[in-house]
XYZ file of C-alpha atoms in Angstrom:
410
model
C 19.734 -40.025 -44.835
C 20.972 -40.601 -41.310
C 19.511 -38.386 -38.621
C 22.914 -37.089 -37.707
C 26.351 -37.356 -39.195
C 29.703 -36.905 -37.542
C 30.253 -33.182 -37.464
C 33.567 -33.396 -39.262
C 34.220 -31.030 -42.147
C 36.122 -32.255 -45.153
C 39.208 -30.485 -43.850
C 39.951 -28.481 -40.748
C 38.914 -24.966 -41.771
C 41.223 -22.046 -41.165
C 39.581 -19.253 -39.207
C 40.831 -16.486 -41.493
C 39.901 -18.317 -44.670
C 36.480 -19.138 -43.286
C 35.885 -15.459 -42.585
C 36.815 -14.556 -46.160
C 34.468 -17.217 -47.533
C 31.621 -15.950 -45.341
C 32.232 -12.322 -46.335
C 32.396 -13.219 -50.035
C 29.269 -15.399 -50.088
C 27.306 -12.832 -48.074
C 28.303 -10.000 -50.421
C 27.428 -12.068 -53.487
C 24.022 -12.707 -51.900
C 23.585 -8.968 -51.243
C 24.289 -8.089 -54.877
C 22.043 -10.826 -56.284
C 19.182 -9.894 -53.965
C 19.687 -6.187 -54.567
C 19.631 -6.708 -58.326
C 16.424 -8.727 -58.043
C 14.690 -5.982 -56.077
C 15.607 -3.065 -58.315
C 12.487 -3.351 -60.476
C 10.041 -3.628 -57.528
C 11.816 -0.701 -55.851
C 11.548 1.387 -59.031
C 8.121 0.089 -60.039
C 6.482 3.528 -60.597
C 9.354 4.805 -62.763
C 9.661 1.564 -64.755
C 5.915 1.361 -65.316
C 5.765 4.989 -66.436
C 8.689 4.469 -68.825
C 6.972 1.491 -70.459
C 3.456 2.900 -70.278
C 2.009 -0.028 -68.313
C 0.150 -0.223 -64.973
C 2.442 -0.435 -61.959
C 0.909 -3.776 -60.966
C 2.226 -5.351 -64.145
C 5.787 -4.692 -63.055
C 5.077 -6.882 -60.025
C 4.759 -9.867 -62.356
C 8.507 -9.575 -62.852
C 9.091 -10.840 -59.303
C 7.039 -13.985 -59.902
C 8.850 -14.667 -63.178
C 12.205 -14.094 -61.513
C 11.543 -16.571 -58.693
C 10.128 -19.061 -61.179
C 13.375 -18.950 -63.152
C 15.379 -19.243 -59.907
C 13.350 -22.326 -58.972
C 14.108 -24.004 -62.311
C 17.777 -23.010 -62.115
C 18.050 -24.628 -58.670
C 17.364 -28.023 -60.238
C 20.848 -28.129 -61.772
C 22.720 -25.414 -59.861
C 24.231 -27.823 -57.318
C 25.752 -29.929 -60.090
C 27.096 -26.729 -61.621
C 28.641 -25.722 -58.288
C 30.320 -29.115 -57.910
C 31.656 -29.095 -61.479
C 32.922 -25.508 -61.438
C 33.521 -25.088 -57.709
C 31.645 -22.766 -55.384
C 33.867 -19.775 -56.126
C 33.603 -20.088 -59.908
C 29.844 -20.617 -59.632
C 29.622 -17.438 -57.534
C 31.614 -15.614 -60.205
C 29.184 -16.951 -62.808
C 26.289 -15.578 -60.752
C 27.994 -12.183 -60.675
C 28.516 -12.331 -64.438
C 24.824 -13.125 -64.972
C 23.726 -10.220 -62.754
C 26.166 -7.964 -64.585
C 24.798 -9.100 -67.959
C 21.235 -8.579 -66.783
C 22.025 -5.076 -65.567
C 23.704 -4.264 -68.887
C 20.612 -5.395 -70.804
C 18.421 -3.197 -68.583
C 20.309 -0.178 -69.901
C 18.666 -0.742 -73.303
C 15.418 0.368 -71.692
C 12.878 -1.751 -73.570
C 10.331 -4.276 -72.228
C 12.049 -7.113 -74.122
C 15.420 -6.160 -72.648
C 13.898 -6.065 -69.153
C 12.434 -9.523 -69.765
C 15.926 -10.795 -70.633
C 17.263 -9.046 -67.522
C 14.714 -10.914 -65.415
C 15.781 -14.269 -66.878
C 19.459 -13.632 -66.162
C 18.803 -12.383 -62.622
C 16.648 -15.451 -61.921
C 19.422 -17.756 -63.151
C 21.938 -15.935 -60.935
C 19.717 -16.164 -57.873
C 19.192 -19.891 -58.420
C 22.947 -20.452 -58.523
C 23.938 -18.318 -55.537
C 22.797 -20.377 -52.525
C 24.063 -23.813 -53.708
C 27.402 -22.217 -54.631
C 27.636 -20.611 -51.185
C 26.656 -23.887 -49.506
C 29.437 -25.674 -51.403
C 31.982 -23.255 -49.930
C 30.557 -22.798 -46.447
C 30.270 -26.544 -45.855
C 34.052 -26.861 -46.293
C 35.206 -23.750 -44.453
C 32.783 -23.582 -41.518
C 33.374 -25.346 -38.172
C 30.309 -27.429 -37.188
C 29.904 -25.623 -33.875
C 29.387 -22.302 -35.714
C 27.376 -23.635 -38.649
C 23.987 -22.130 -37.828
C 25.344 -18.665 -37.067
C 27.491 -18.634 -40.209
C 24.598 -19.679 -42.442
C 22.396 -17.098 -40.737
C 24.957 -14.343 -41.357
C 25.143 -15.360 -44.996
C 21.343 -15.265 -45.281
C 21.262 -11.685 -43.992
C 22.428 -10.878 -47.514
C 18.821 -11.264 -48.711
C 17.230 -8.456 -46.627
C 20.433 -6.410 -46.858
C 20.056 -6.603 -50.625
C 16.635 -5.049 -50.145
C 18.188 -2.290 -48.042
C 20.810 -1.729 -50.761
C 18.129 -1.444 -53.450
C 16.017 0.872 -51.304
C 18.912 3.208 -50.500
C 20.579 3.139 -53.913
C 17.852 3.028 -56.552
C 15.532 5.984 -55.752
C 18.308 8.622 -55.395
C 20.007 7.449 -58.596
C 16.670 7.462 -60.413
C 16.073 11.032 -59.225
C 19.532 12.180 -60.302
C 19.586 10.391 -63.669
C 17.021 7.729 -64.631
C 15.780 4.328 -63.452
C 18.561 2.503 -65.326
C 21.300 4.192 -63.297
C 20.843 1.775 -60.378
C 21.332 -1.182 -62.735
C 24.581 0.384 -63.925
C 25.810 0.736 -60.333
C 24.914 -2.852 -59.374
C 26.480 -4.182 -62.583
C 29.725 -2.333 -61.838
C 29.762 -3.755 -58.290
C 29.268 -7.276 -59.695
C 32.196 -6.825 -62.101
C 34.434 -5.678 -59.246
C 33.327 -8.631 -57.097
C 33.982 -11.115 -59.891
C 37.545 -9.814 -60.248
C 38.217 -9.723 -56.498
C 37.169 -13.381 -56.156
C 39.578 -14.603 -58.844
C 42.746 -14.840 -56.666
C 40.923 -17.158 -54.199
C 39.476 -19.407 -56.870
C 42.219 -22.048 -57.042
C 42.172 -22.591 -53.278
C 38.425 -22.405 -52.692
C 37.617 -24.692 -55.623
C 40.287 -27.286 -54.918
C 37.633 -29.963 -54.320
C 35.599 -29.384 -57.487
C 34.730 -32.453 -59.521
C 34.556 -31.846 -63.267
C 33.293 -35.393 -63.858
C 29.893 -34.708 -62.240
C 27.110 -34.878 -64.810
C 23.706 -33.231 -64.840
C 20.736 -35.525 -64.259
C 17.220 -35.321 -65.634
C 15.583 -34.509 -62.287
C 18.575 -32.493 -61.123
C 18.845 -31.938 -57.397
C 15.363 -33.337 -56.770
C 17.032 -36.742 -56.574
C 17.944 -35.839 -52.988
C 14.258 -35.530 -52.131
C 13.572 -38.892 -53.748
C 16.324 -40.652 -51.834
C 15.782 -39.176 -48.371
C 12.386 -39.018 -46.748
C 13.499 -36.660 -43.984
C 14.804 -34.173 -46.556
C 11.433 -34.236 -48.322
C 9.724 -33.156 -45.117
C 12.409 -30.529 -44.516
C 11.771 -29.192 -48.023
C 8.043 -29.075 -47.277
C 8.872 -27.066 -44.153
C 10.715 -24.538 -46.320
C 7.688 -24.325 -48.624
C 5.412 -23.482 -45.682
C 7.745 -20.964 -44.061
C 8.545 -19.150 -47.310
C 4.822 -18.851 -48.057
C 4.380 -17.176 -44.665
C 7.390 -14.891 -45.234
C 6.260 -13.624 -48.642
C 2.678 -13.234 -47.454
C 3.953 -10.761 -44.882
C 6.412 -8.899 -47.083
C 4.123 -8.691 -50.112
C 1.071 -7.287 -48.344
C 2.323 -5.483 -45.240
C 2.187 -2.008 -46.807
C -1.252 -2.543 -48.348
C -2.574 -3.874 -45.029
C -1.278 -0.917 -43.050
C -2.470 1.708 -45.529
C -5.897 0.240 -46.331
C -6.927 -1.324 -43.023
C -4.836 0.411 -40.357
C -5.170 3.718 -42.245
C -1.498 4.630 -41.846
C 0.208 6.956 -44.293
C 2.368 5.448 -47.006
C 5.468 6.969 -45.411
C 4.637 5.471 -42.016
C 3.858 2.091 -43.575
C 7.215 2.169 -45.359
C 8.977 2.910 -42.079
C 7.254 -0.038 -40.403
C 8.258 -2.335 -43.276
C 11.856 -1.204 -42.782
C 11.543 -2.240 -39.128
C 10.161 -5.594 -40.259
C 13.191 -6.118 -42.529
C 15.620 -5.100 -39.799
C 13.876 -7.455 -37.384
C 14.400 -10.190 -39.980
C 18.122 -9.416 -40.177
C 18.451 -9.389 -36.391
C 16.353 -12.530 -36.082
C 18.563 -14.466 -38.475
C 21.598 -13.672 -36.346
C 19.899 -14.342 -32.990
C 18.301 -17.628 -34.044
C 21.540 -18.835 -35.612
C 23.509 -18.097 -32.440
C 20.784 -19.736 -30.324
C 20.808 -22.883 -32.453
C 24.586 -23.182 -32.099
C 24.330 -22.652 -28.354
C 21.650 -25.344 -28.046
C 23.646 -27.672 -30.271
C 20.814 -28.137 -32.765
C 18.593 -26.131 -35.099
C 15.468 -28.331 -35.024
C 14.220 -27.003 -31.637
C 14.693 -23.433 -32.897
C 12.801 -24.202 -36.111
C 9.950 -25.753 -34.106
C 9.779 -22.627 -31.957
C 9.873 -20.257 -34.934
C 7.143 -22.132 -36.804
C 4.938 -22.155 -33.724
C 5.435 -18.446 -33.053
C 4.694 -17.664 -36.726
C 1.356 -19.481 -36.472
C 0.426 -17.670 -33.245
C 1.550 -14.190 -34.342
C -0.339 -14.261 -37.636
C -3.423 -15.635 -35.895
C -3.294 -12.663 -33.521
C -2.887 -10.279 -36.458
C -5.880 -11.851 -38.202
C -8.013 -11.757 -35.055
C -6.938 -8.527 -33.331
C -4.929 -6.477 -35.838
C -7.580 -3.827 -36.505
C -9.174 -3.796 -33.032
C -6.177 -3.197 -30.762
C -4.078 -0.002 -30.583
C -1.976 0.586 -33.695
C 1.283 0.427 -31.760
C 0.428 -3.088 -30.626
C -0.356 -4.195 -34.184
C 2.967 -2.751 -35.352
C 4.716 -4.634 -32.546
C 3.092 -7.861 -33.709
C 4.261 -7.180 -37.266
C 7.837 -6.576 -36.129
C 7.770 -9.860 -34.186
C 6.377 -11.499 -37.322
C 9.357 -10.076 -39.212
C 11.846 -11.461 -36.683
C 10.363 -14.953 -37.093
C 8.802 -15.206 -40.560
C 11.783 -13.417 -42.145
C 14.411 -14.748 -39.731
C 14.149 -18.532 -40.162
C 16.239 -19.013 -43.314
C 19.744 -19.268 -41.898
C 18.879 -21.825 -39.235
C 16.915 -23.775 -41.842
C 19.841 -23.988 -44.295
C 22.139 -24.853 -41.400
C 19.907 -27.845 -40.649
C 19.986 -28.875 -44.313
C 23.796 -28.771 -44.212
C 23.896 -30.743 -40.929
C 22.006 -33.617 -42.486
C 24.420 -34.018 -45.394
C 27.838 -35.367 -46.073
C 30.086 -32.456 -47.156
C 29.850 -33.414 -50.836
C 26.043 -33.366 -50.800
C 25.428 -29.971 -49.200
C 25.092 -28.009 -52.433
C 22.771 -30.591 -53.978
C 20.558 -30.797 -50.880
C 20.430 -27.000 -50.574
C 19.360 -26.679 -54.202
C 16.703 -29.373 -53.748
C 15.001 -27.781 -50.751
C 15.230 -24.352 -52.389
C 13.127 -25.626 -55.277
C 10.320 -26.205 -52.781
C 11.105 -22.949 -50.986
C 10.742 -20.984 -54.219
C 7.456 -22.770 -54.842
C 6.267 -21.374 -51.519
C 7.394 -17.920 -52.633
C 5.204 -18.242 -55.726
C 2.193 -19.924 -54.132
C 1.943 -17.961 -50.859
C 1.319 -14.462 -52.247
C -0.990 -15.857 -54.955
C -3.202 -17.586 -52.368
C -3.105 -14.514 -50.128
C -4.284 -12.376 -53.060
C -7.111 -14.828 -53.710
C -8.235 -14.663 -50.076
C -8.190 -10.863 -50.114
C -10.150 -10.831 -53.388
C -12.790 -13.215 -51.996
C -13.130 -11.597 -48.561
C -12.012 -8.008 -49.117
C -9.868 -8.238 -45.958
C -6.111 -8.403 -45.463
C -6.732 -9.457 -41.870
C -8.468 -12.617 -43.060
C -5.561 -13.166 -45.425
C -3.224 -13.505 -42.428
C -4.965 -16.798 -41.673
C -2.919 -18.226 -44.577
C 0.495 -17.780 -42.861
C -1.211 -18.964 -39.659
C -2.013 -22.209 -41.452
C 1.384 -22.555 -43.128
C 3.150 -21.956 -39.801
C 1.119 -24.766 -38.231
C 1.825 -26.995 -41.235
C 5.547 -26.259 -40.826
C 5.353 -27.647 -37.273
C 3.705 -30.791 -38.662
C 6.324 -31.157 -41.421
C 9.164 -30.756 -38.915
C 7.652 -33.444 -36.695
C 7.468 -35.791 -39.704
C 11.080 -34.938 -40.550
C 12.190 -35.887 -37.040
C 10.153 -39.083 -37.047
C 11.682 -39.986 -40.427
C 15.166 -39.949 -38.969
C 14.733 -43.441 -37.589
C 13.254 -44.770 -40.842
C 15.500 -46.588 -43.339
C 16.613 -44.815 -46.481
C 14.265 -44.834 -49.441
C 15.317 -46.875 -52.405
């Protein structure tokens, strides 16, 4: 893959239409992410209803991301065949179906819900990339992708604000009913735009055995970019999965205070995605920003591992918020760089390919962190894992840049 391609979209995008595409893809991301996080948000109620330990409910997240990873293998082909808008509608239909199954209230039904939500999440980003690549001016690419990626933490905010009150007023299934209704409304609202947004779809595209991973086979630079996503996602989920436990068990904060700090971490991630996207557009490239973010991630987590429990608590919380702005804020700039390296017709496929590796990082990072904590009995030592993955991300980015001058792989 060439190091840079002429920044010419397939057609000159209209400003108003581009705004509608961005709003629609961001909202679809919010609903998919919010639906995914309903079970973790309601873990005590769900576990009590099924009579299982709360920790078992956490396995649902791993299963969900595993399904999303497998779905990403073919989701780009699906987006090209159906069009990005129709694929987004399909994702909404899957979330709606999953939420409807959750209303049955049995473990088997919740298992089916998890499968459908994982399929929807695997479809969402390639479908959005298919649309954004056609309706986004190159000079605003990084900011637009970053705005779209704020849908992930905003989905967490939606789940956190919506699910507990509804569970208190009715039961834990009420939040699934609300999200399912929102998905149905979104599916219907998207229909009038479908013919225009999916004008470039290609129904002749066929699914391949390796799916989108063919992009990684063909382009060495994209392989290293995918490895970067693996490293950064491992760091992100290490922070988000264990921040509360770290603050309660080692910093001795109350659960309420720890929850408030985690909210700050999420908000820092939202703000970071916007700031880094705007900075990358201003600099005219996302690679320098990604280098800086990966380096800061390595340094911040090293400081948390070394000093987190010995310095004043306010300083540790500050470090965690900075970690949120970087380790949670890299995604939009990253996907903008993936899009920059592709011809317009390849963006969905390349996005799906690197997301397979990103989801692998989501699965591997928390598992390794848990192993470190189990072996050492210390969350502080566990933060050496994202320190390492941040440093490895710098290495992978350097290999990606050096691969730009290399000829294409066969």
